[in-house]
Structure formats: structure tokens, C-alpha cells
Coordinates of C-alpha atoms in Angstrom, one line a residue:
M1 CA -40.1 21.2 -14.1
S2 CA -41.3 17.6 -14.3
T3 CA -40.9 15.2 -11.4
L4 CA -38.5 13.1 -13.5
A5 CA -36.2 16.1 -14.1
Q6 CA -36.3 17.1 -10.4
R7 CA -35.4 13.6 -9.3
R8 CA -32.8 12.8 -12.0
P9 CA -29.8 11.0 -10.3
S10 CA -26.3 12.4 -10.0
P11 CA -23.7 11.2 -12.6
V12 CA -23.0 7.5 -12.9
A13 CA -20.9 6.0 -10.1
E14 CA -21.3 8.9 -7.7
R15 CA -20.5 7.6 -4.2
R16 CA -23.3 7.8 -1.6
G17 CA -21.8 8.0 1.9
A18 CA -18.6 6.6 0.4
F19 CA -20.1 3.1 0.6
E20 CA -22.1 2.7 -2.6
Y21 CA -22.1 3.3 -6.3
V22 CA -25.3 4.9 -7.6
F23 CA -26.3 4.3 -11.2
P24 CA -29.3 5.6 -13.1
A25 CA -31.0 2.5 -14.2
I26 CA -34.0 0.8 -15.8
R27 CA -35.4 -2.3 -14.2
G28 CA -36.7 -5.3 -16.2
V29 CA -37.6 -8.9 -15.6
Q30 CA -36.3 -12.0 -17.4
A31 CA -37.0 -15.6 -16.4
Q32 CA -38.8 -14.2 -13.3
R33 CA -35.7 -12.4 -12.1
E34 CA -35.0 -8.7 -12.1
F35 CA -32.2 -7.2 -14.1
Y36 CA -31.0 -3.7 -14.7
V37 CA -29.8 -1.6 -17.7
T38 CA -27.6 1.4 -17.0
M39 CA -25.0 3.6 -18.6
C40 CA -21.4 3.6 -17.4
P41 CA -18.6 6.0 -18.3
L42 CA -15.8 4.3 -20.1
R43 CA -13.3 5.4 -17.5
L44 CA -15.0 3.3 -14.9
I45 CA -15.2 0.1 -17.0
P46 CA -11.6 -1.2 -16.2
R47 CA -12.0 -0.5 -12.5
L48 CA -15.5 -2.0 -12.0
F49 CA -15.4 -5.0 -14.2
V50 CA -12.9 -7.8 -13.6
F51 CA -12.0 -11.1 -15.3
D52 CA -12.0 -14.5 -13.7
E53 CA -8.4 -15.6 -13.0
E54 CA -7.1 -17.0 -16.3
E55 CA -5.0 -19.6 -14.6
L56 CA -8.2 -21.3 -13.2
L57 CA -9.4 -24.5 -14.9
P58 CA -12.2 -23.9 -17.4
E59 CA -14.7 -25.6 -15.1
L60 CA -13.9 -23.0 -12.4
R61 CA -14.4 -20.0 -14.7
A62 CA -17.5 -18.3 -15.9
Q63 CA -16.1 -17.1 -19.2
R64 CA -13.6 -18.0 -22.0
T65 CA -9.9 -17.1 -21.6
L66 CA -9.2 -13.7 -22.9
N67 CA -7.6 -13.8 -26.3
R68 CA -5.2 -10.9 -26.0
A69 CA -4.4 -10.9 -29.7
R70 CA -7.9 -9.6 -30.4
V71 CA -7.6 -6.6 -28.0
P72 CA -5.3 -4.3 -30.0
D73 CA -7.5 -4.6 -33.0
I74 CA -10.6 -3.6 -31.1
A75 CA -8.7 -0.8 -29.3
R76 CA -7.5 0.5 -32.7
Y77 CA -11.0 0.4 -34.0
I78 CA -12.1 2.7 -31.2
L79 CA -9.1 5.1 -31.6
E80 CA -9.4 5.3 -35.4
N81 CA -13.1 5.8 -35.4
Q82 CA -13.7 8.1 -32.4
D83 CA -16.6 9.8 -34.2
T84 CA -18.4 6.7 -35.4
Y85 CA -17.5 3.6 -33.4
T86 CA -20.3 1.5 -32.1
F87 CA -20.3 -0.9 -29.1
S88 CA -23.1 -3.1 -27.9
A89 CA -23.9 -3.5 -24.2
L90 CA -21.7 -5.3 -21.7
T91 CA -23.4 -8.0 -19.7
A92 CA -22.3 -8.6 -16.1
S93 CA -23.2 -10.2 -12.8
V94 CA -23.0 -8.5 -9.4
D95 CA -22.4 -10.5 -6.2
A96 CA -24.1 -8.1 -3.8
D97 CA -27.5 -7.0 -2.6
L98 CA -28.8 -4.4 -5.0
R99 CA -31.2 -1.7 -4.0
F100 CA -33.4 -0.1 -6.7
E101 CA -35.5 3.0 -6.1
G102 CA -38.0 3.9 -8.7
F103 CA -38.9 7.5 -9.4
E104 CA -42.6 6.8 -8.6
G105 CA -44.4 4.1 -6.8
D106 CA -46.8 3.1 -9.5
G107 CA -47.0 3.2 -13.3
P108 CA -44.3 3.0 -15.9
L109 CA -41.9 5.4 -14.1
D110 CA -41.4 2.9 -11.3
R111 CA -39.1 1.0 -13.7
I112 CA -36.8 4.0 -14.0
G113 CA -34.7 5.1 -11.0
T114 CA -31.5 4.6 -9.2
L115 CA -29.6 1.4 -8.6
S116 CA -27.4 1.4 -5.5
I117 CA -24.5 -1.2 -5.3
P118 CA -22.1 -1.6 -2.4
M119 CA -18.6 -0.5 -3.4
S120 CA -17.4 -3.9 -2.1
A121 CA -19.4 -5.7 -4.8
K122 CA -17.6 -7.8 -7.4
F123 CA -18.7 -7.2 -11.1
V124 CA -17.9 -10.1 -13.4
I125 CA -18.4 -9.8 -17.1
N126 CA -20.5 -12.5 -18.7
D127 CA -20.3 -11.1 -22.2
G128 CA -17.9 -8.4 -23.5
Q129 CA -14.6 -9.1 -21.9
H130 CA -12.7 -8.3 -25.0
R131 CA -14.5 -5.0 -25.4
R132 CA -13.7 -4.2 -21.7
A133 CA -10.0 -4.9 -22.3
A134 CA -10.0 -2.9 -25.5
I135 CA -11.6 0.1 -23.7
E136 CA -8.9 -0.1 -21.1
E137 CA -6.2 0.0 -23.8
A138 CA -7.8 2.8 -25.7
L139 CA -8.1 4.9 -22.6
R140 CA -4.4 4.7 -22.0
E141 CA -3.8 6.3 -25.4
N142 CA -6.7 8.8 -25.2
P143 CA -8.0 9.4 -21.7
E144 CA -10.6 11.8 -23.1
L145 CA -12.7 8.8 -24.2
G146 CA -13.4 8.2 -20.5
D147 CA -16.3 10.7 -20.5
E148 CA -18.1 8.6 -23.1
S149 CA -20.4 5.8 -22.0
I150 CA -21.4 2.2 -22.8
A151 CA -24.6 0.4 -21.9
V152 CA -24.3 -2.3 -19.2
V153 CA -26.9 -5.0 -18.4
L154 CA -26.5 -6.1 -14.8
F155 CA -27.8 -9.4 -13.3
L156 CA -27.6 -10.6 -9.7
D157 CA -24.8 -13.1 -9.3
L158 CA -26.4 -16.4 -8.2
G159 CA -23.1 -18.4 -8.2
L160 CA -20.7 -20.0 -10.6
S161 CA -23.1 -22.4 -12.1
R162 CA -25.6 -19.6 -13.0
C163 CA -22.8 -17.4 -14.5
Q164 CA -21.5 -20.3 -16.6
Q165 CA -25.1 -21.0 -17.8
M166 CA -25.5 -17.3 -18.7
F167 CA -22.3 -17.4 -20.7
A168 CA -23.5 -20.5 -22.6
D169 CA -26.9 -18.9 -23.2
L170 CA -25.5 -15.6 -24.4
N171 CA -23.3 -17.3 -27.0
R172 CA -25.7 -20.1 -27.9
Y173 CA -27.2 -18.4 -30.9
A174 CA -24.5 -15.9 -31.7
I175 CA -23.8 -16.1 -35.5
R176 CA -21.4 -14.0 -37.3
P177 CA -22.9 -12.3 -40.4
A178 CA -22.0 -13.8 -43.7
P179 CA -18.7 -12.3 -45.1
S180 CA -20.6 -11.0 -48.2
L181 CA -23.0 -9.1 -46.0
S182 CA -20.2 -7.6 -44.0
V183 CA -18.6 -6.4 -47.2
L184 CA -21.9 -5.0 -48.4
Y185 CA -22.4 -2.9 -45.2
D186 CA -18.8 -2.0 -44.3
Q187 CA -18.2 1.7 -45.0
R188 CA -14.8 1.9 -43.3
D189 CA -12.8 -0.7 -45.3
T190 CA -11.6 1.0 -48.4
R191 CA -11.3 -2.3 -50.3
A192 CA -14.9 -3.2 -49.3
C193 CA -16.1 0.1 -50.8
I194 CA -14.1 -0.5 -54.0
A195 CA -15.4 -4.1 -54.3
R196 CA -19.0 -2.7 -54.1
Q197 CA -18.2 0.0 -56.6
V198 CA -16.8 -2.5 -59.0
V199 CA -19.9 -4.7 -58.8
F200 CA -22.6 -2.0 -58.8
E201 CA -21.0 0.0 -61.7
S202 CA -20.6 -3.1 -63.9
R203 CA -23.6 -4.1 -66.0
V204 CA -22.3 -7.7 -66.1
L205 CA -21.2 -8.1 -62.5
T206 CA -24.3 -6.6 -61.0
D207 CA -26.4 -9.5 -62.2
L208 CA -23.7 -12.1 -61.3
V209 CA -22.8 -11.3 -57.7
E210 CA -24.6 -12.5 -54.6
T211 CA -24.3 -9.6 -52.1
E212 CA -25.8 -11.2 -49.0
K213 CA -24.8 -14.9 -48.8
S214 CA -21.3 -16.3 -49.0
N215 CA -22.3 -19.7 -50.2
L216 CA -24.1 -20.3 -53.4
S217 CA -26.7 -23.0 -53.7
V218 CA -26.7 -25.3 -56.8
R219 CA -29.8 -23.5 -58.2
S220 CA -28.5 -20.0 -57.5
R221 CA -28.6 -17.6 -60.5
K222 CA -25.5 -15.9 -59.2
L223 CA -22.0 -16.8 -60.3
F224 CA -19.9 -15.1 -57.6
T225 CA -20.2 -13.9 -54.0
L226 CA -19.4 -10.4 -53.0
S227 CA -16.9 -11.7 -50.5
A228 CA -15.0 -13.5 -53.3
V229 CA -14.9 -10.3 -55.3
F230 CA -13.6 -8.5 -52.2
T231 CA -10.9 -11.1 -51.6
C232 CA -9.8 -10.8 -55.3
T233 CA -9.8 -7.0 -55.2
K234 CA -7.9 -6.9 -51.9
A235 CA -5.2 -9.2 -53.3
L236 CA -5.0 -7.1 -56.5
L237 CA -4.5 -3.9 -54.5
D238 CA -2.0 -5.3 -52.0
G239 CA 0.6 -2.6 -51.4
F240 CA -1.4 0.2 -52.9
D241 CA -2.7 1.6 -49.6
D242 CA -1.1 5.0 -50.1
L243 CA -2.9 5.6 -53.4
P244 CA -5.9 7.9 -53.5
Y245 CA -9.2 6.0 -53.4
E246 CA -10.1 7.0 -56.9
K247 CA -6.8 5.6 -58.3
Q248 CA -7.3 2.3 -56.5
A249 CA -10.9 2.0 -57.6
G250 CA -9.9 2.8 -61.2
I251 CA -7.3 0.0 -61.2
A252 CA -9.8 -2.5 -59.8
Q253 CA -12.5 -1.6 -62.3
D254 CA -10.0 -1.9 -65.2
F255 CA -8.9 -5.2 -63.9
W256 CA -12.4 -6.6 -63.6
T257 CA -13.3 -5.3 -67.0
A258 CA -10.4 -7.3 -68.4
L259 CA -11.4 -10.4 -66.6
I260 CA -14.9 -10.2 -68.0
D261 CA -13.3 -10.1 -71.5
Y262 CA -11.1 -13.1 -70.7
F263 CA -13.9 -15.3 -69.4
P264 CA -16.7 -15.3 -72.0
D265 CA -18.6 -17.9 -69.8
W266 CA -19.3 -15.0 -67.4
K267 CA -21.0 -13.0 -70.1
R268 CA -23.0 -16.1 -71.2
V269 CA -24.4 -16.4 -67.7
A270 CA -25.3 -12.7 -67.6
Q271 CA -27.0 -13.1 -71.0
Q272 CA -28.8 -16.2 -69.7
E273 CA -27.4 -18.4 -72.4
V274 CA -26.2 -20.9 -69.7
T275 CA -27.0 -21.3 -66.0
A276 CA -24.6 -20.1 -63.3
G277 CA -25.0 -23.6 -61.7
D278 CA -23.7 -25.3 -64.8
I279 CA -20.6 -23.0 -65.0
R280 CA -19.8 -23.4 -61.3
R281 CA -20.2 -27.2 -61.6
D282 CA -17.9 -27.6 -64.5
F283 CA -15.3 -24.8 -64.2
L284 CA -13.1 -23.3 -61.6
H285 CA -12.9 -19.7 -62.8
S286 CA -16.0 -18.5 -61.0
H287 CA -15.0 -19.9 -57.6
G288 CA -13.4 -18.0 -54.8
I289 CA -10.1 -19.8 -54.9
A290 CA -9.6 -18.9 -58.6
L291 CA -10.6 -15.2 -58.1
H292 CA -8.2 -14.9 -55.2
A293 CA -5.4 -16.3 -57.3
L294 CA -6.3 -14.0 -60.2
G295 CA -6.1 -11.0 -57.9
K296 CA -2.6 -12.2 -56.7
V297 CA -1.2 -12.6 -60.2
G298 CA -2.8 -9.3 -61.3
N299 CA -1.1 -7.5 -58.5
R300 CA 2.2 -8.3 -60.2
Y301 CA 1.3 -6.4 -63.3
V302 CA -1.0 -3.5 -62.3
S303 CA 0.5 -0.3 -61.0
P304 CA -0.4 3.4 -60.8
T305 CA 1.9 4.2 -63.7
S306 CA 1.2 1.3 -66.0
S307 CA -1.3 1.6 -68.8
P308 CA -4.2 -0.9 -68.6
Q309 CA -3.6 -1.6 -72.3
V310 CA -0.1 -2.9 -71.4
W311 CA -1.0 -5.2 -68.5
R312 CA -4.1 -6.4 -70.2
K313 CA -1.8 -7.9 -72.9
K314 CA 0.3 -9.5 -70.2
L315 CA -2.8 -11.2 -68.7
A316 CA -4.1 -12.3 -72.1
P317 CA -2.7 -15.9 -71.7
L318 CA -5.4 -16.4 -69.1
R319 CA -7.8 -16.9 -72.1
E320 CA -6.0 -20.1 -73.0
V321 CA -6.1 -21.8 -69.5
D322 CA -8.3 -24.9 -69.3
W323 CA -10.4 -24.1 -66.3
S324 CA -12.4 -27.3 -66.5
R325 CA -12.6 -29.2 -63.2
A326 CA -12.0 -32.3 -65.4
N327 CA -8.5 -31.0 -66.0
R328 CA -7.1 -32.9 -63.0
A329 CA -3.6 -32.8 -64.4
M330 CA -3.5 -29.0 -63.7
W331 CA -5.8 -28.6 -60.8
E332 CA -5.7 -31.7 -58.6
G333 CA -3.7 -30.9 -55.5
R334 CA -3.9 -27.2 -56.3
A335 CA -7.5 -26.0 -56.5
L336 CA -8.8 -29.5 -56.0
V337 CA -8.3 -32.1 -53.4
G338 CA -9.8 -35.4 -54.2
G339 CA -11.8 -33.7 -56.9
R340 CA -13.3 -31.2 -54.5
I341 CA -12.5 -27.5 -54.3
S342 CA -10.3 -26.5 -51.4
K343 CA -10.0 -22.9 -50.3
S344 CA -7.2 -23.3 -47.8
S345 CA -4.3 -20.8 -47.9
A346 CA -2.0 -23.6 -49.2
N347 CA -4.3 -24.3 -52.1
V348 CA -4.7 -20.7 -52.9
L349 CA -0.9 -20.5 -53.0
L350 CA -0.5 -23.5 -55.3
T351 CA -3.3 -22.3 -57.6
T352 CA -1.6 -18.9 -57.8
N353 CA 1.7 -20.7 -58.7
A354 CA -0.1 -22.5 -61.6
L355 CA -1.3 -19.2 -63.0
R356 CA 2.1 -17.6 -62.6
G357 CA 3.5 -20.4 -64.6
V358 CA 1.0 -19.7 -67.4
L359 CA 1.9 -16.0 -67.4
G360 CA 5.6 -16.5 -67.0
Q361 CA 5.8 -14.8 -63.6
E362 CA 8.5 -15.7 -61.2
L363 CA 7.6 -17.3 -57.8
N364 CA 8.6 -15.6 -54.6
A365 CA 10.4 -17.5 -51.9
E366 CA 7.2 -18.7 -50.1
E367 CA 5.7 -19.8 -53.4
Q368 CA 8.9 -21.7 -54.4
L369 CA 8.9 -23.6 -51.1
A370 CA 5.2 -24.5 -51.6
E371 CA 5.9 -25.6 -55.2
K372 CA 8.9 -27.8 -54.2
A373 CA 6.8 -29.4 -51.5
F374 CA 3.9 -30.0 -53.9
M375 CA 6.1 -31.4 -56.7
G376 CA 7.9 -33.6 -54.2
E377 CA 4.6 -35.3 -53.2
G378 CA 4.5 -37.8 -56.0
R379 CA 4.7 -35.4 -59.0

């Protein structure tokens, strides 16, 4: 048996002499200071790691106030994906004297060993407080998750100023991935999977959709973003969650096939008869707000029992819509504000109302209120 196997530490958080926690750990150095990486069972996370008192003023805390509205969503993510969930490491500071004992005195193995921490120490999370709260909530529903583990990066607590600086540094360059890239990679969201299927199985859309970025440059050869296709598809399939995947995907593919027929400009771009930039500059039908509205009006017609031939005829008046951005009489205040496209929820609602009027669809209560407010502002 190897020396490492013989000297492997006991399970995480075993008490030594009832005064210390003992963690297996790896020692590293950043900014000339030691830090440690360990694994901690989920059941210990709520007990070890605490929050700053939320009633303290911001300048007296070392982290943001916990947004409790986020916690149930993260907990649900764990519980609904117990075989596939993924969590990155928590980062915390410890206000105690730490004792690290490497397995060997020299060589690479001296960085691997045991980290002893007094049980009176205070662990304060610098990054990951919402994950910590979600773990606690998930454990209440399924205690068996407690035997699983999460990586923890531990730093020596050098005071409030240092902890505040760590929080600022850890979040300084944090950037959420572009929505299109999230849709491209998301295997859990049914609507994301359908949106990808719609795009990749369409000879026209495959060449028109930007799958990584969510903003198109003036010179981009793409006409839509994948996130816009996703938003349209999600609106189209609203209320169809109980349908089998194949049925939902079939409805979405039929709908997008119909849209391609109703918007010949899209085919012209695919055939390189006109540039995508020219179409986006002059018309609204390729922008996210228009696609979102199209999905919403389409939702009123499509159903598991209706024939595509039937609802395609109902959508046919879309061919006659003047989608030109120069058509201020129709689009100003709805899709446009001061001549510029606005993607706010209010503008999506008003754009949807305009299309419902073209198709002869009735407005629901929310849409009627928005329309009355819009018409009362000088119309």
C-alpha cells in the first residue's frame, strides 16, 4: 500500500479531540498567501458557513444581501436534477489559525494533506451564498443529498476590508454567457432543445441564425439570434407543457416553416440576394420583438388537434403587414420608441396587439389595458 493511501485522512469534518474540524485539503498560494481547497459534505454546509447579518449596513458587510427569491429556483434545480446537477466551488474566509500537515515533507505531496480548523472558527462565504442557502433548502426535502460533496476554497480571514475586497475581486470579471449560447448548450430546457431542433433541421434557418451571440453587428451575415428563436418558440408553446416532446417539436417546426413562407425576405437573405444587415436595418420582422410577438399570436391558433393547413390560413394576413421601420404610423410607440427598436415587455405587448388586430384576434384583459393606455397617450 502506498504512503498516500496509508495516511489518507478520515472523512471530512471528523472531530479531533472534539476541538477541531479536520479536512483533507490541497494547499496553494495566491498573492503570496496560502489558501486551501477541500471537499465538504453538503450536510455540513448550512452548519459551517454563515452569512453576515443582513440588517447590517452594506459598508459593514462582506457580501451582497441574500436574494431569497433566487433560492427556491436553485434548490429546485438540485432536486429535479439529482443525477446531473453541477455546482462550482464555494469560496469562504476563516477567522482562525489554520494548521496544515502535508503528507510528506518535500516534493509535490507536501501540498496534499490535512487542514485542521478550530471548531470555534467562523466561516464566512465570499462567493456562493445563494448556493449555500439552496443546498440547505434542498436538504430539508431530501436529506440523502447530505452525503454528496462540494468543493470549497478557504482563505484566511484578514478582516472586513480584505473580505470586502475579495467579494469585489471575485465578481469583478463575472459575465453571464450570452443568452443564445445558453440556449445552444442547455440540454434540460425542453423549449431550448426544440428551438435548436427547429434551427438545425431547417435548411433556411441554419444559415440565418447566430447561435453564440445575442447581439448582431451591422455586418453580420446572420438574420436572427438563437435566443430570439427560443423566445418565439417558448411563447408559441405556452401552455403545452403536458404534450410529448415530439408533438411540441412538430408544432414548432410547422409554425417556423409557415413563417419562412410568409416572409420572403428571409429566403432572399438565405439565397444571398440581399444582405442580412439591409433587412435588419429596414424591416422589423427579423428582430426579437417581432419574433416574440409572432410566437404569442401563433399560440392563439396552434393546438395539438388543429391541422397546420387550418391555422396557416389564419396566419396568412401576416403576408400583408407592412413591416418597414418607416411605417411609423403602425410601429411607433409599439415596436419603436423614437424610431429605435425597444424590446421592453410593454412594447412586446403593444406589438402583439398590433398583430392581433391584423389577424382579428381578441385582446385579453392585460392587452386591453395596455392598448387603452397606449391609445390614450395622444392617439
